């Protein structure tokens, strides 16, 4: 059998983050899924997918949190745990940075109208992905933070 | 208008591996497997569900020169391996049964069967990284 596509092993790490974001996964677990050392993995992953594995996993978790805020009535602290994050403080900070408003404000801003969208869930997830933001990039013209 | 979909195409890195995956693991049948020596051993390999003999997926190896230069070939293979080369959507009458069967075959699943508005579905990858969705459609869902 010939060589696999160059990024095929990295895709295994990405799929692991997509499927098991709710578990206490870390970059080490993702590196193991790709069969690479941790240091080499992070560099290769960033090169292939344009962001670090840590950021990728975090955005998956926050994206799922946004979904649960819109479509369930679970408390914010429960949603934080449900998506595999264990610090409510850093969850709120990261969420606010990424979505431009706090989890509670996000929930009240969006009626769950998309519940009626006749589009497969995997497609909604892929196209509804938030863009990762760092504090450094939050300039004066950045999104308002509630 | 009498047009129908007959064949769609997937890029694969290894036709033998793809053939084994789609026939032995997924359970499709071979609809064509033709190698043309005078065309650089070009191999037209297609598989499809037994229940739909007129529908197939062509498992296409990347052509080399002069159709595709080395750089392009590398780029396409990279996109396939990153899982961005498109998806195949399959339906079934028994998604949980198929899931169990494919897991037992060692198929890499991206997600387990889950209930959604349109049905119960799951997703897996072929050896090259192509994404396949498998859905048991909800008969009450308006299409």
mmCIF file of C-alpha atoms in Angstrom, chain B residues 28-138:
data_model
loop_
_atom_site.group_PDB
_atom_site.id
_atom_site.type_symbol
_atom_site.label_atom_id
_atom_site.label_comp_id
_atom_site.label_asym_id
_atom_site.label_seq_id
_atom_site.Cartn_x
_atom_site.Cartn_y
_atom_site.Cartn_z
ATOM 1 C CA UNK B 28 -20.552 -2.518 -1.880
ATOM 2 C CA UNK B 29 -20.035 -4.470 -5.101
ATOM 3 C CA UNK B 30 -17.555 -3.704 -7.863
ATOM 4 C CA UNK B 31 -19.330 -2.245 -10.885
ATOM 5 C CA UNK B 32 -16.188 -1.738 -13.008
ATOM 6 C CA UNK B 33 -12.539 -2.581 -12.608
ATOM 7 C CA UNK B 34 -10.785 -1.965 -15.888
ATOM 8 C CA UNK B 35 -7.081 -1.338 -16.358
ATOM 9 C CA UNK B 36 -5.868 0.122 -19.644
ATOM 10 C CA UNK B 37 -2.167 -0.701 -20.215
ATOM 11 C CA UNK B 38 -1.794 1.630 -23.200
ATOM 12 C CA UNK B 39 -3.011 4.521 -21.052
ATOM 13 C CA UNK B 40 -0.314 4.263 -18.407
ATOM 14 C CA UNK B 41 -2.202 1.491 -16.617
ATOM 15 C CA UNK B 42 -5.108 3.812 -15.982
ATOM 16 C CA UNK B 43 -7.606 1.947 -13.821
ATOM 17 C CA UNK B 44 -11.295 2.744 -13.889
ATOM 18 C CA UNK B 45 -12.522 1.340 -10.588
ATOM 19 C CA UNK B 46 -16.094 1.852 -9.485
ATOM 20 C CA UNK B 47 -18.176 0.425 -6.650
ATOM 21 C CA UNK B 48 -21.801 0.744 -5.683
ATOM 22 C CA UNK B 49 -24.562 -0.640 -3.501
ATOM 23 C CA UNK B 50 -25.990 -3.998 -4.575
ATOM 24 C CA UNK B 51 -29.489 -2.496 -4.315
ATOM 25 C CA UNK B 52 -28.596 0.242 -6.840
ATOM 26 C CA UNK B 53 -26.727 -1.413 -9.715
ATOM 27 C CA UNK B 54 -26.912 1.773 -11.814
ATOM 28 C CA UNK B 55 -25.301 4.053 -9.223
ATOM 29 C CA UNK B 56 -21.611 3.987 -8.425
ATOM 30 C CA UNK B 57 -18.696 5.784 -6.876
ATOM 31 C CA UNK B 58 -15.573 5.899 -9.019
ATOM 32 C CA UNK B 59 -12.477 5.466 -6.860
ATOM 33 C CA UNK B 60 -10.003 7.530 -8.795
ATOM 34 C CA UNK B 61 -6.261 7.472 -8.306
ATOM 35 C CA UNK B 62 -4.531 10.764 -8.902
ATOM 36 C CA UNK B 63 -3.312 11.019 -12.483
ATOM 37 C CA UNK B 64 0.312 11.958 -12.900
ATOM 38 C CA UNK B 65 1.848 13.882 -15.784
ATOM 39 C CA UNK B 66 0.737 15.242 -18.160
ATOM 40 C CA UNK B 67 -2.793 15.556 -16.755
ATOM 41 C CA UNK B 68 -1.723 16.667 -13.333
ATOM 42 C CA UNK B 69 1.677 18.043 -12.395
ATOM 43 C CA UNK B 70 3.443 16.793 -9.278
ATOM 44 C CA UNK B 71 2.687 19.917 -7.283
ATOM 45 C CA UNK B 72 -1.031 19.715 -8.025
ATOM 46 C CA UNK B 73 -1.060 16.032 -7.217
ATOM 47 C CA UNK B 74 0.518 16.757 -3.873
ATOM 48 C CA UNK B 75 -2.000 19.520 -3.192
ATOM 49 C CA UNK B 76 -4.997 17.328 -4.040
ATOM 50 C CA UNK B 77 -3.684 14.490 -1.912
ATOM 51 C CA UNK B 78 -3.142 16.913 0.939
ATOM 52 C CA UNK B 79 -6.709 18.223 0.695
ATOM 53 C CA UNK B 80 -8.051 14.647 0.636
ATOM 54 C CA UNK B 81 -5.966 13.742 3.688
ATOM 55 C CA UNK B 82 -7.220 16.779 5.554
ATOM 56 C CA UNK B 83 -10.773 15.539 4.974
ATOM 57 C CA UNK B 84 -11.805 18.515 2.822
ATOM 58 C CA UNK B 85 -12.381 16.721 -0.466
ATOM 59 C CA UNK B 86 -16.144 16.420 -0.081
ATOM 60 C CA UNK B 87 -18.512 13.856 1.398
ATOM 61 C CA UNK B 88 -20.571 10.891 0.305
ATOM 62 C CA UNK B 89 -24.038 10.659 1.846
ATOM 63 C CA UNK B 90 -25.492 7.165 2.237
ATOM 64 C CA UNK B 91 -28.847 6.113 3.628
ATOM 65 C CA UNK B 92 -29.727 2.865 5.363
ATOM 66 C CA UNK B 93 -32.646 1.065 6.958
ATOM 67 C CA UNK B 94 -30.610 0.169 10.043
ATOM 68 C CA UNK B 95 -28.002 2.694 11.046
ATOM 69 C CA UNK B 96 -27.188 1.073 14.402
ATOM 70 C CA UNK B 97 -26.727 -2.338 12.800
ATOM 71 C CA UNK B 98 -24.456 -0.911 10.117
ATOM 72 C CA UNK B 99 -22.537 1.087 12.694
ATOM 73 C CA UNK B 100 -21.867 -2.040 14.775
ATOM 74 C CA UNK B 101 -20.845 -4.004 11.684
ATOM 75 C CA UNK B 102 -18.446 -1.317 10.460
ATOM 76 C CA UNK B 103 -16.923 -0.720 13.898
ATOM 77 C CA UNK B 104 -16.212 -4.442 14.110
ATOM 78 C CA UNK B 105 -14.363 -4.077 10.792
ATOM 79 C CA UNK B 106 -12.161 -1.362 12.242
ATOM 80 C CA UNK B 107 -13.714 1.512 10.288
ATOM 81 C CA UNK B 108 -12.735 4.950 11.663
ATOM 82 C CA UNK B 109 -15.881 6.735 12.818
ATOM 83 C CA UNK B 110 -16.005 10.489 13.273
ATOM 84 C CA UNK B 111 -19.262 10.237 15.190
ATOM 85 C CA UNK B 112 -21.580 7.613 16.533
ATOM 86 C CA UNK B 113 -25.263 7.273 15.562
ATOM 87 C CA UNK B 114 -27.232 10.164 16.986
ATOM 88 C CA UNK B 115 -30.867 11.235 16.585
ATOM 89 C CA UNK B 116 -31.410 14.361 14.556
ATOM 90 C CA UNK B 117 -34.474 15.990 13.051
ATOM 91 C CA UNK B 118 -33.963 14.344 9.674
ATOM 92 C CA UNK B 119 -33.037 10.939 11.023
ATOM 93 C CA UNK B 120 -30.439 9.036 12.943
ATOM 94 C CA UNK B 121 -26.969 9.324 11.521
ATOM 95 C CA UNK B 122 -23.266 8.835 11.967
ATOM 96 C CA UNK B 123 -20.111 9.519 9.990
ATOM 97 C CA UNK B 124 -16.950 7.650 9.087
ATOM 98 C CA UNK B 125 -13.869 8.024 6.903
ATOM 99 C CA UNK B 126 -12.437 5.953 4.102
ATOM 100 C CA UNK B 127 -8.717 5.077 4.283
ATOM 101 C CA UNK B 128 -7.763 8.239 2.373
ATOM 102 C CA UNK B 129 -9.731 10.553 4.678
ATOM 103 C CA UNK B 130 -12.872 11.047 2.607
ATOM 104 C CA UNK B 131 -15.916 11.662 4.782
ATOM 105 C CA UNK B 132 -18.918 9.351 4.482
ATOM 106 C CA UNK B 133 -22.235 10.036 6.229
ATOM 107 C CA UNK B 134 -24.657 7.245 6.945
ATOM 108 C CA UNK B 135 -28.235 8.185 7.771
ATOM 109 C CA UNK B 136 -31.385 6.301 8.625
ATOM 110 C CA UNK B 137 -33.879 8.894 7.417
ATOM 111 C CA UNK B 138 -36.780 9.940 9.589
#
